XYZ file of C-alpha atoms in Angstrom:
104
model
C -29.013 -30.963 28.560
C -26.445 -33.473 29.770
C -23.147 -33.856 27.990
C -21.147 -37.057 27.885
C -17.439 -37.544 27.312
C -15.876 -39.389 24.412
C -15.312 -43.050 25.247
C -11.731 -43.000 23.965
C -9.376 -42.975 26.973
C -7.768 -39.611 27.753
C -9.974 -37.764 25.239
C -11.472 -34.726 26.879
C -14.058 -33.983 24.180
C -17.711 -33.901 25.163
C -20.837 -34.338 23.090
C -24.587 -34.132 23.448
C -26.206 -37.570 23.058
C -28.858 -37.940 20.372
C -31.015 -39.824 22.868
C -31.090 -39.046 26.626
C -30.753 -42.780 27.355
C -27.324 -42.961 25.697
C -24.439 -42.984 28.140
C -21.477 -43.263 25.774
C -20.418 -41.701 22.511
C -17.524 -41.028 20.177
C -16.414 -37.494 19.364
C -16.127 -36.350 15.756
C -12.347 -36.376 15.830
C -12.223 -40.081 16.698
C -15.223 -40.944 14.531
C -13.330 -39.715 11.467
C -10.359 -41.942 12.337
C -12.417 -45.147 12.158
C -12.390 -47.284 8.995
C -15.268 -46.684 6.586
C -16.254 -50.347 6.611
C -16.924 -50.293 10.366
C -19.071 -47.168 10.095
C -20.920 -48.566 7.075
C -21.718 -51.802 8.915
C -23.203 -49.850 11.821
C -25.244 -47.688 9.458
C -26.523 -50.801 7.690
C -27.538 -52.418 10.992
C -29.386 -49.287 12.130
C -31.220 -49.061 8.793
C -32.325 -52.688 9.163
C -33.723 -52.011 12.650
C -35.539 -48.899 11.408
C -37.041 -50.802 8.475
C -38.338 -53.597 10.696
C -39.759 -51.118 13.196
C -41.562 -49.246 10.416
C -43.234 -52.498 9.393
C -44.922 -52.651 12.796
C -45.028 -49.264 14.553
C -48.029 -47.226 13.482
C -48.593 -49.407 10.442
C -51.910 -51.168 10.908
C -51.757 -52.908 7.522
C -48.274 -54.173 8.258
C -49.357 -55.499 11.645
C -52.375 -57.253 10.172
C -50.299 -58.773 7.389
C -47.667 -60.085 9.793
C -50.270 -61.511 12.173
C -52.581 -62.963 9.513
C -49.818 -64.845 7.725
C -48.573 -66.376 10.969
C -45.198 -64.674 10.754
C -45.303 -62.806 14.043
C -42.691 -65.006 15.715
C -40.470 -64.796 12.637
C -40.813 -61.004 12.690
C -39.907 -60.863 16.388
C -36.864 -63.076 15.804
C -35.733 -60.891 12.893
C -36.144 -57.723 14.959
C -34.215 -59.244 17.866
C -31.447 -60.337 15.507
C -31.310 -56.867 13.919
C -31.024 -55.205 17.329
C -28.243 -57.610 18.317
C -26.388 -56.843 15.091
C -26.658 -53.113 15.790
C -25.272 -53.636 19.320
C -22.411 -55.717 17.915
C -21.704 -53.040 15.307
C -21.544 -50.397 18.050
C -19.077 -52.560 19.985
C -16.917 -52.820 16.857
C -17.101 -49.028 16.464
C -15.919 -48.521 20.031
C -13.018 -50.915 19.563
C -12.051 -49.355 16.224
C -12.126 -45.831 17.670
C -9.896 -46.803 20.588
C -7.503 -48.672 18.288
C -7.347 -45.776 15.830
C -6.678 -43.295 18.623
C -3.902 -45.510 19.962
C -2.320 -45.882 16.535
C -2.942 -49.604 16.330
């Protein structure tokens, strides 16, 4: 079990990542300091990614429906856009956590 440090400068808190591939995280102390709107936007983006993945992963009917209606490329574009929005939301979370810790 590998622990990672909080990404806020000079914070010595460590946390266990939810996924072994994650290399950065925000401790609970700094997470609470962030505005609710920033956290809600990230949650919304992650829900959108999960919903789109459920439409395809392990869902044979969903796959057939997407392929038969000729919407595969549209689905791929929507999934790519949802992932990009979740990455952007994470970047906003990082910036908000650092700003909140610095008192900005």
